[in-house]
Coordinates of C-alpha atoms in Angstrom, one line a residue:
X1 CA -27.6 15.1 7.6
X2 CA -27.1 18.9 8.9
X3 CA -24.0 17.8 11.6
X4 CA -22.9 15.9 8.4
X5 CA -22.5 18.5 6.2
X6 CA -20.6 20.1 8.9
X7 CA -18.5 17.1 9.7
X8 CA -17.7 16.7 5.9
X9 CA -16.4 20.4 5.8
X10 CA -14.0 19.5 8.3
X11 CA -12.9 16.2 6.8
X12 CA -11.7 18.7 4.0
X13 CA -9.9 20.9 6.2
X14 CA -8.3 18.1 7.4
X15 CA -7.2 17.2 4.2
X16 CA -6.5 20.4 2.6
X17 CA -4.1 20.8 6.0
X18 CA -2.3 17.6 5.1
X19 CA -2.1 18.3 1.8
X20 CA -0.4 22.0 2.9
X21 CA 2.3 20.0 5.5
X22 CA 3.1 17.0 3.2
X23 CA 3.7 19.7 0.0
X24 CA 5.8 22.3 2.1
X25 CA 8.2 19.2 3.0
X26 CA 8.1 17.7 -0.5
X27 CA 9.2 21.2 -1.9
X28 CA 11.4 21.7 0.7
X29 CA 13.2 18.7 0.4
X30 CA 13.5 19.2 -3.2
X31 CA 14.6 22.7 -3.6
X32 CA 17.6 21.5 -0.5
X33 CA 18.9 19.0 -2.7
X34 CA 18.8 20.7 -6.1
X35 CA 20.4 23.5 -4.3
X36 CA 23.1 21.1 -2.3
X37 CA 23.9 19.4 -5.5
X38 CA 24.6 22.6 -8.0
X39 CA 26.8 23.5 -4.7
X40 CA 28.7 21.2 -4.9
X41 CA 32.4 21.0 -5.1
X42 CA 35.5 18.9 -5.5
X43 CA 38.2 18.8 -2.8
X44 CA 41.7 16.6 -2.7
X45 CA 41.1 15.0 0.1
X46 CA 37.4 13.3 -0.9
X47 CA 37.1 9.5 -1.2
X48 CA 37.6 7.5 -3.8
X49 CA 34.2 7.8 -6.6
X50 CA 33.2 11.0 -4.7
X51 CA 31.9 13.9 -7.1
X52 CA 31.8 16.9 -5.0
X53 CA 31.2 17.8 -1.3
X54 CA 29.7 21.0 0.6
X55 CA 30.3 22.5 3.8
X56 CA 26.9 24.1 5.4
X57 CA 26.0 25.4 8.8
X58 CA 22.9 25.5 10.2
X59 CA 21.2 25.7 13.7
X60 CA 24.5 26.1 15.5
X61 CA 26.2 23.2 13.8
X62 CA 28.2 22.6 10.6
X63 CA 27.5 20.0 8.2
X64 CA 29.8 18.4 5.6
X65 CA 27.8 16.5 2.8
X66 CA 29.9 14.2 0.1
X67 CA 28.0 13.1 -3.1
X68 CA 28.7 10.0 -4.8
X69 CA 27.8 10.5 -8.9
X70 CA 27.2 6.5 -9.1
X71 CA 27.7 5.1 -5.3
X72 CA 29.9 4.3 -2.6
X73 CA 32.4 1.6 -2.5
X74 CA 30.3 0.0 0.4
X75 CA 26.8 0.2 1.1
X76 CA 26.3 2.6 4.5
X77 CA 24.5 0.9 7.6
X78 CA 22.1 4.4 7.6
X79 CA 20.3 5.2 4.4
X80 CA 17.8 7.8 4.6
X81 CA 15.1 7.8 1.8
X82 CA 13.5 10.6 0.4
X83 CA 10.3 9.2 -1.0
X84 CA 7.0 9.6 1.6
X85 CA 7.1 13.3 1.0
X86 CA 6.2 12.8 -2.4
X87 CA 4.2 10.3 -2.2
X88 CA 2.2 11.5 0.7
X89 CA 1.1 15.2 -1.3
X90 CA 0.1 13.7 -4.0
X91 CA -2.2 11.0 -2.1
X92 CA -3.8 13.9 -0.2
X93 CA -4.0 15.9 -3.3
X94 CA -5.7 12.9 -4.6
X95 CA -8.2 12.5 -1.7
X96 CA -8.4 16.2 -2.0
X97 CA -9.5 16.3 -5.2
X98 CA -11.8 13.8 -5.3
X99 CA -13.7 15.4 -2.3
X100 CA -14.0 18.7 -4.1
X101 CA -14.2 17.6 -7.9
X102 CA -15.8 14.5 -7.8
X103 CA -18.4 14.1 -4.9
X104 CA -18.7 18.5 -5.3
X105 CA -18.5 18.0 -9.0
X106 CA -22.1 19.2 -9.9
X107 CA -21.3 22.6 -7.9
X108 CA -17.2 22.9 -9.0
X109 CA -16.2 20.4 -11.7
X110 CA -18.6 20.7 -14.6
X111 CA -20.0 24.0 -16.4
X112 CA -22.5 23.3 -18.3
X113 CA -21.9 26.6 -20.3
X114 CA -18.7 24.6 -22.1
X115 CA -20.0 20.9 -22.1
X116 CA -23.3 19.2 -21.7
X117 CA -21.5 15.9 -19.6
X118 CA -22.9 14.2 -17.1
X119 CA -20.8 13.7 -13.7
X120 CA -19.8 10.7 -14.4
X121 CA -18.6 12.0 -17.7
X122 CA -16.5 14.1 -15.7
X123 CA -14.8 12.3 -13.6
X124 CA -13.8 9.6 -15.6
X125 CA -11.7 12.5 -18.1
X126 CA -10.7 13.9 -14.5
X127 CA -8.8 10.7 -13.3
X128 CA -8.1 9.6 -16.8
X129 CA -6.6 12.3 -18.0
X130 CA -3.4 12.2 -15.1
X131 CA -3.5 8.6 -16.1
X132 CA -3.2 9.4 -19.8
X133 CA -1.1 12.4 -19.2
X134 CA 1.8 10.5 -17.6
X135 CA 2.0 7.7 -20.0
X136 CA 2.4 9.9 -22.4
X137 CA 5.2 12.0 -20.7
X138 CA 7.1 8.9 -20.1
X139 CA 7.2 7.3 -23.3
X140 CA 8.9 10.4 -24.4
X141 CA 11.7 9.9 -21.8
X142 CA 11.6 6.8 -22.7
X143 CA 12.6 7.2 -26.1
X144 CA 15.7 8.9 -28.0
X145 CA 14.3 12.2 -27.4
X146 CA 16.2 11.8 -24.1
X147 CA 19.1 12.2 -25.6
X148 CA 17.9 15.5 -26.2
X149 CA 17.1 17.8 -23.0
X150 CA 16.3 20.9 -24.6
X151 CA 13.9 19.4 -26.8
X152 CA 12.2 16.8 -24.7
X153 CA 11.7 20.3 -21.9
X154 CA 9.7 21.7 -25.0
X155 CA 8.0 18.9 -25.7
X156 CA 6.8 18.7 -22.2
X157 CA 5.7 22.6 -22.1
X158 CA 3.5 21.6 -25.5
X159 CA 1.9 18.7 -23.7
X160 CA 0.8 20.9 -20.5
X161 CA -0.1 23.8 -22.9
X162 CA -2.4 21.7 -24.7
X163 CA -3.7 20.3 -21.4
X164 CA -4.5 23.5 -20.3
X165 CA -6.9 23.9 -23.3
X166 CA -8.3 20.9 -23.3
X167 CA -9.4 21.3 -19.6
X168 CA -10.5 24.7 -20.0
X169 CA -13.2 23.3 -22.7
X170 CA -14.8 20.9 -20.1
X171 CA -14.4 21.8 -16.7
X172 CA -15.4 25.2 -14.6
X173 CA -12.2 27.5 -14.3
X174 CA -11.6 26.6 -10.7
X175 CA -10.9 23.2 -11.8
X176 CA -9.3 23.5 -15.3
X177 CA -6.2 25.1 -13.1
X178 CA -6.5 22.8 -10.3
X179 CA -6.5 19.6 -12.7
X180 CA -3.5 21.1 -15.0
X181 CA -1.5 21.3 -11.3
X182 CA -2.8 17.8 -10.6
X183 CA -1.4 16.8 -13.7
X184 CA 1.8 18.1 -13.2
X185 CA 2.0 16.7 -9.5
X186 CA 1.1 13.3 -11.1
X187 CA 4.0 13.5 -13.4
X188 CA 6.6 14.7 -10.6
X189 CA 5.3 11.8 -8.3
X190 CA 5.1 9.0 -10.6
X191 CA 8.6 10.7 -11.8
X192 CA 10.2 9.5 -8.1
X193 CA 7.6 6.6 -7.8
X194 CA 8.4 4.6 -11.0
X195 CA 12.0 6.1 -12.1
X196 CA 14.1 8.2 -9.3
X197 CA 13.2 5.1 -6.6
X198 CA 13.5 1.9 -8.5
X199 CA 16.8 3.2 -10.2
X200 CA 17.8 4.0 -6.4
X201 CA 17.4 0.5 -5.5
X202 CA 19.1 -1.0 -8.7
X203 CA 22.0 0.5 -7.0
X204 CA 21.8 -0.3 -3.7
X205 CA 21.1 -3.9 -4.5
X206 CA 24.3 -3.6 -6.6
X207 CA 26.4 -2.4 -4.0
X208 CA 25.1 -5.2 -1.4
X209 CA 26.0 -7.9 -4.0
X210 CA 29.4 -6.5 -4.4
X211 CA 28.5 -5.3 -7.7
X212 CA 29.6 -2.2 -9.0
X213 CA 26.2 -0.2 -10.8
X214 CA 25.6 0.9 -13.9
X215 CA 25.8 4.9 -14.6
X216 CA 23.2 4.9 -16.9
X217 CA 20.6 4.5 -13.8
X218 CA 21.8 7.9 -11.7
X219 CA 21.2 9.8 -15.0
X220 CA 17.8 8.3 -15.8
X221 CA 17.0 9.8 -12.3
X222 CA 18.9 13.0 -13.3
X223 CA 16.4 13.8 -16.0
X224 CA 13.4 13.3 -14.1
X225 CA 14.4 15.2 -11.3
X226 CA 15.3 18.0 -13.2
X227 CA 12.0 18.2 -15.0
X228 CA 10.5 18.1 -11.0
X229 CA 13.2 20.6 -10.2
X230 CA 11.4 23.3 -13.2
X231 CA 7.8 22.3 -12.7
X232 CA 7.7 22.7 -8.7
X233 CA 6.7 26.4 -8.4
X234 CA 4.0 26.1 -11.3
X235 CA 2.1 23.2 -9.3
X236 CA 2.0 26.3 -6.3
X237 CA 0.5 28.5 -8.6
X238 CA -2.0 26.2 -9.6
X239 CA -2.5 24.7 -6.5
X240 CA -3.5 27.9 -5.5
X241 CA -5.1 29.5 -8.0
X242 CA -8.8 28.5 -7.1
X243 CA -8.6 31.5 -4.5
X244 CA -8.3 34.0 -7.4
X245 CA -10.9 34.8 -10.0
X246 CA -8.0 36.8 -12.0
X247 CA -6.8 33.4 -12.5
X248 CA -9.2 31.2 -13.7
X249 CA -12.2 33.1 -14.2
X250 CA -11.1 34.1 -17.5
X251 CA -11.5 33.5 -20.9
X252 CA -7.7 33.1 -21.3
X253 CA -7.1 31.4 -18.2
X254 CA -5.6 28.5 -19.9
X255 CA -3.1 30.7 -21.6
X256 CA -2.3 32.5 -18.0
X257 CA -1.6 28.7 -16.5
X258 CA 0.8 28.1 -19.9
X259 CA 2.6 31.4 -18.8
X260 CA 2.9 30.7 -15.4
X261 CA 5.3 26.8 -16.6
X262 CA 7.5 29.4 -18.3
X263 CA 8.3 31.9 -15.2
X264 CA 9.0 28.5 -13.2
X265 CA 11.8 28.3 -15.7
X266 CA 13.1 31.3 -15.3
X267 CA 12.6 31.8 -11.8
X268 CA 14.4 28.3 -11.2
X269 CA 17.1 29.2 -13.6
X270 CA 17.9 32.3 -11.7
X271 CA 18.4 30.1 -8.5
X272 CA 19.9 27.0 -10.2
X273 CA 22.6 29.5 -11.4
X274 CA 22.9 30.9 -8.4
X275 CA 23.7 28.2 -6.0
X276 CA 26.0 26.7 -8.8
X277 CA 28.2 30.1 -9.5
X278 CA 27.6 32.5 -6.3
X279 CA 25.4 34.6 -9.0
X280 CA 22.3 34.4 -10.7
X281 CA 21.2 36.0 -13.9
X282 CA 19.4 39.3 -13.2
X283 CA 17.7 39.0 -16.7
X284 CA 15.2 36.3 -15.6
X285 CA 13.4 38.9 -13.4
X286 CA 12.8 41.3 -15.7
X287 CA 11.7 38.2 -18.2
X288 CA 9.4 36.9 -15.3
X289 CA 8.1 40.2 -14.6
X290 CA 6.8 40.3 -18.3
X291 CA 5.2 37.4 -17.9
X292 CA 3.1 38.0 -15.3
X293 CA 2.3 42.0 -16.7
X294 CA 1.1 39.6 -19.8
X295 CA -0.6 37.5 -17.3
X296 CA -2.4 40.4 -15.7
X297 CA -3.3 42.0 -18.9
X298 CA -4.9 38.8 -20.0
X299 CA -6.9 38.3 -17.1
X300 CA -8.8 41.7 -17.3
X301 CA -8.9 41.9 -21.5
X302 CA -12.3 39.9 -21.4
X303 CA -13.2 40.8 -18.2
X304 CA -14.7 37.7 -16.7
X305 CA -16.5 36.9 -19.9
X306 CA -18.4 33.4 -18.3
X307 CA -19.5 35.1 -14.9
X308 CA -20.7 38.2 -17.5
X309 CA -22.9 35.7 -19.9
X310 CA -24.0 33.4 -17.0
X311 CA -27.8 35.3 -16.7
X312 CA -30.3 33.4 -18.7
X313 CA -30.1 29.6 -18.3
X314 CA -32.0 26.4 -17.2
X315 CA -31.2 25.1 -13.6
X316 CA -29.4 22.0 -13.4
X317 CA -31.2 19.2 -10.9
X318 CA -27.9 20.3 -8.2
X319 CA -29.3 23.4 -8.6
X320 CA -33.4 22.7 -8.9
X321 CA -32.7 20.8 -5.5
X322 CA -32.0 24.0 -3.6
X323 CA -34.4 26.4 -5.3
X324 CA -37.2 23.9 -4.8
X325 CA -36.8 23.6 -1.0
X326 CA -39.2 25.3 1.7
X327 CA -37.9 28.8 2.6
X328 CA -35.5 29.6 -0.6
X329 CA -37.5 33.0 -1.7
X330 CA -36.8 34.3 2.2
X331 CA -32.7 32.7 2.2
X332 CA -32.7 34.1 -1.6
X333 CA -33.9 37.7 -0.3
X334 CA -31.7 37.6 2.6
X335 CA -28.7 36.8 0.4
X336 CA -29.8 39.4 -2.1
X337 CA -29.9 41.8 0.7
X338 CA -26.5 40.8 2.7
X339 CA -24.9 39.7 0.3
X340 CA -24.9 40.8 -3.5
X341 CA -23.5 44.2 -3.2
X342 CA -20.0 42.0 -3.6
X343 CA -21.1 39.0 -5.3
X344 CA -22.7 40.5 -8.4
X345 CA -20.9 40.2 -12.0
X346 CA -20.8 44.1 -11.4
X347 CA -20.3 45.0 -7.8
X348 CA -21.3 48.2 -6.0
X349 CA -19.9 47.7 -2.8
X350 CA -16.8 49.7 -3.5
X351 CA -15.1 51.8 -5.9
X352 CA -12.1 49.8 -6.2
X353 CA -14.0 46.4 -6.4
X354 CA -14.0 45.3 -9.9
X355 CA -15.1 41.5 -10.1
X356 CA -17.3 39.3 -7.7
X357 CA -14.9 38.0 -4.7
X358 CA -13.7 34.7 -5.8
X359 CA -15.5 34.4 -8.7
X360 CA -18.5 33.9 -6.8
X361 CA -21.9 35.7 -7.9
X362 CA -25.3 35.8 -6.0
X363 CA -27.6 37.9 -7.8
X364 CA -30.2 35.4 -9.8
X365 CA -32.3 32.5 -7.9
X366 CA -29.8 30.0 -10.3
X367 CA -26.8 31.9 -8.8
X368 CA -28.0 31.0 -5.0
X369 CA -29.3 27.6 -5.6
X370 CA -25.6 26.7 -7.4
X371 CA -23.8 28.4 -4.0
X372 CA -26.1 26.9 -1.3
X373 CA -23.5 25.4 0.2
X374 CA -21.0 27.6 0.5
X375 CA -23.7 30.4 1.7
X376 CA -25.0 27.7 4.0
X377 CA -20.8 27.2 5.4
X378 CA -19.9 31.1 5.2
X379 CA -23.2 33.0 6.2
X380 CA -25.4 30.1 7.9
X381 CA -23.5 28.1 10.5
X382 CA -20.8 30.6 10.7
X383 CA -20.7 34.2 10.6
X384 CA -17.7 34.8 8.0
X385 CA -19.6 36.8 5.4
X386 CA -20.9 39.0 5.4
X387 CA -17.1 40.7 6.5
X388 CA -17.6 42.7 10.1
X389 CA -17.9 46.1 8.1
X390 CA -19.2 45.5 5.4
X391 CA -22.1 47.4 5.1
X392 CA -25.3 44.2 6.3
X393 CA -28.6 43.8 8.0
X394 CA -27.4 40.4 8.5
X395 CA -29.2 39.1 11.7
X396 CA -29.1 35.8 13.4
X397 CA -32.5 35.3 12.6
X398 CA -31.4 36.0 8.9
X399 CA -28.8 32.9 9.8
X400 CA -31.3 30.9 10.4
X401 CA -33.5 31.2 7.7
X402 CA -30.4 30.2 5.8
X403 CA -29.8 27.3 8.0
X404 CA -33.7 26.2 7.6
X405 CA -33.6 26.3 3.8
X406 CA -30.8 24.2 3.5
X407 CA -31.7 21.7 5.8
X408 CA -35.0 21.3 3.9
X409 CA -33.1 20.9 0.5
X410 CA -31.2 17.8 2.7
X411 CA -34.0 16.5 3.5
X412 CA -36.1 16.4 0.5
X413 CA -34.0 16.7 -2.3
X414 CA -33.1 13.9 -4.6

C-alpha cells in the first residue's frame, strides 16, 4: 500500500503533465487562428470565394494563408484538423479531476463547514453539473437569442456567475474554482466537439458531392468559437488557482472567479483589436487593472474567514482514520514542531507572511489528520518542506516517524 501511494502520486503527475502539454497546444492553436483570421485581408489577385489572405514569416520561411468564408470550389487532397487538442485537455482534465476530486474528495472536494453531503453526494453534482451546465448553454445558442451576440455573451457571464456561487456553497475553495474552469472547458470542448466539427464536416461532405454548402453552418461555428476565443484565459486562471489561497480561500472567492470572465474580455478585446487594426485599445488595461485591484481587495477584506473559523469541529471518518493510527501524537508533535510556524491560520514564521502557504494549516490534531497525505508526500518521503532555511529540527528520524504513522493508518484504517 506505501509504494502505492507513491505510484498514485506519480500517476497524477503524469496527468497533470499531459494535461499542461495538451492545454498549451489547445490555446496555442486557438489564439493562432483567432489572431490569423482578424488579420486577415483581401487582395485582387485571390481565388474565386476567398475572404481574405495573410502573409507571415516564421522560422526562416514565409507563409501565405487564404481563407475561404464558406469553402473552396474543390475539396483539397490535404486537410489538416484541428480537433485532438481540444479534445485531449479536456479528457486529461477529466482524468485529472476525477483523481483529485473524486477518489481525494474527502480531503479536497467536500467541506463539511458548507454542506453535510456525503461523497457520493459530491461527485454526482461534480460531473452533473458540466453535464447540466452545457445543456443549458446550448439551448441558448440554440435559440433566437443567437441572433443576438451581445446579449447571449451576457447571458453566458450570468450562467458562470451563478455557477460560481452555487459551487462555492458545496465544495472546499480549491474545488469551487477548479470546477467553475472545468465548467467552462466543458463548454469550449463540447463547443468544437458537437458544433465547430460536425458543421466542418457538413461542408466537406458538400464539397465532395459537388454541392455547394450552406452559410448558415461556418457562422454557427463562428459563434462558438468566439465565445472559446473570450473564455480561454479565464479557464488559466482557474485552472491555476488551487496554488493560491488569495484565490479561493476566501469568502468572496466566487465573486473573484466572476471578475476574472470579465478581464478575459477585456484582455481579448485589446488583442482582437489589435491584430484586426495594427492597434489595440489602451483603455482595457487600465479596465483590467481595476479588476484585479478589486480582486485583491476582496481577497484580503475577510481575511481567510473559513481557515480563521475552522478550530472547533468533529473529525470526519477521512480524518478519524489518520488520528487513530499508531504514532500520530509523535508525527502530530513533529509537524507542530517543523512545521506550523507557516501553516497556522496566523503565522509567525515571518513578518511579511500573512496567511498559511496554500491555504494549508497544521496547528490542531483535525488539521494534521485532514493533511496526512500531503505531509506524508512533502515532509515524509521527500524532503520538500520544511524549505532548506526555514528555520526546522526536521531530522530523518523525524521523516520516519511520519512515514510510520501513515503506513499504519494504510494499514488499519477503514
Amino acid at each position: 500500500m506505501y509504494d502505492f501511494i507513491v505510484m498514485w502520486d506519480w500517476i497524477e503527475f503524469s496527468v497533470r503533465w499531459l494535461h499542461v502539454i495538451t492545454a498549451m497546444a489547445w490555446i496555442g492553436a486557438s489564439f493562432y487562428f483567432i489572431a490569423l483570421d482578424l488579420m486577415l485581408k483581401p487582395a485582387d489577385d485571390m481565388p474565386e470565394g476567398a475572404y481574405g489572405e495573410e502573409w507571415e514569416v516564421h522560422g526562416g520561411g514565409f507563409y501565405h494563408t487564404t481563407k475561404y468564408m464558406v469553402a473552396p470550389a474543390r475539396m483539397p487532397e490535404h486537410l489538416t484538423w484541428h480537433k485532438w487538442q481540444s479534445y485531449s485537455t479536456w479528457l486529461s482534465g477529466a482524468v485529472l479531476l476525477m483523481i483529485i476530486y473524486w477518489l481525494g474528495g474527502e480531503l479536497y472536494l467536500l467541506d463539511p463547514n458548507k454542506a453535510d453531503l456525503a461523497l457520493w453526494q459530491g461527485i454526482i453534482l461534480s460531473g452533473g453539473s458540466l453535464t447540466i451546465g452545457w445543456l443549458a448553454y446550448d439551448q441558448m445558442c440554440k435559440s433566437k437569442l443567437s441572433d443576438y451576440p451581445s446579449l447571449l455573451m451576457l447571458l453566458l457571464f450570468a450562467i458562470l456567475v451563478a455557477m460560481s456561487w452555487g459551487y462555492n456553497q458545496i465544495f472546499t475553495g480549491r474545488a469551487a474554482l477548479l470546477h467553475l474552469g472545468a465548467f467552462t472547458a466543458t463548454i469550449m470542448t463540447a463547443n468544437v466537439f458537437f458544433q465547430i466539427m460536425p458543421n466542418q464536416r457538413i461542408v466537406v461532405e458538400d464539397l465532395k458531392a459537388g454541392r455547394t454548402p450552406d452559410a448558415k453552418y461556418g457562422k454557427i461555428a463562428k459563434v462558438r468559437s468566439t465565445h472559446n476565443n473570450y473564455l480561454t484565459l479565464p479557464v488559466v486562471f482557474l485552472m491555476l488557482s488551487n496554488h493560491y489561497p488569495l484565490a479561493f480561500a476566501t469568502e468572496y472567492s466566487w465573486i473573484i472567479a466572476s471578475l476574472i470572465f470579465l478581464t478575459g474580455v477585456t484582455i481579448r478585446h485589446y488583442f482582437n483589436t489589435m491584430h484586426k487594426t495594427g492597434k489595440g485599445p489602451n483603455w482595457t488595461w487600465i479596465v483590467t487593472l481595476l479588476l484585479m485591484m478589486i480582486m485583491a481587495w476582496l481577497s484580503v477584506a475577510p481575511m481567510l474567514d473559513k481557515i480563521e473559523n475552522a478550530e472547533a469541529r468533529e473529525l470526519t471518518r477521512y480524518e478519524q482514520k489518520f488520528a487513530s493510527a499508531d504514532g500520530f501524537q509523535q508525527a502530530y508533535d513533529v509537524v507542530l514542531g517543523n512545521c506550523s510556524m507557516c501553516h497556522a491560520r496566523e503565522p509567525i514564521y515571518s513578518e511579511t507572511m500573512f496567511w498559511p502557504p496554500k491555504g494549508v494549516v497544521l496547528e490542531t490534531e483535525a488539521d494534521v489528520a485532514r493533511h496526512a497525505k500531503q505531509i506524508f508526500l512533502q515532509a515524509g518521503v521527500s524532503h520538500a518542506m520544511p524549505p532548506p532555511k526555514a528555520i526546522s529540527t526536521m531530522t530523518d528520524e523525524n521523516r520516519d516517524i511520519i512515514i510510520a504513522w501513515y503506513r499504519d493508518a494504510l494499514r488499519n484504517g477503514n
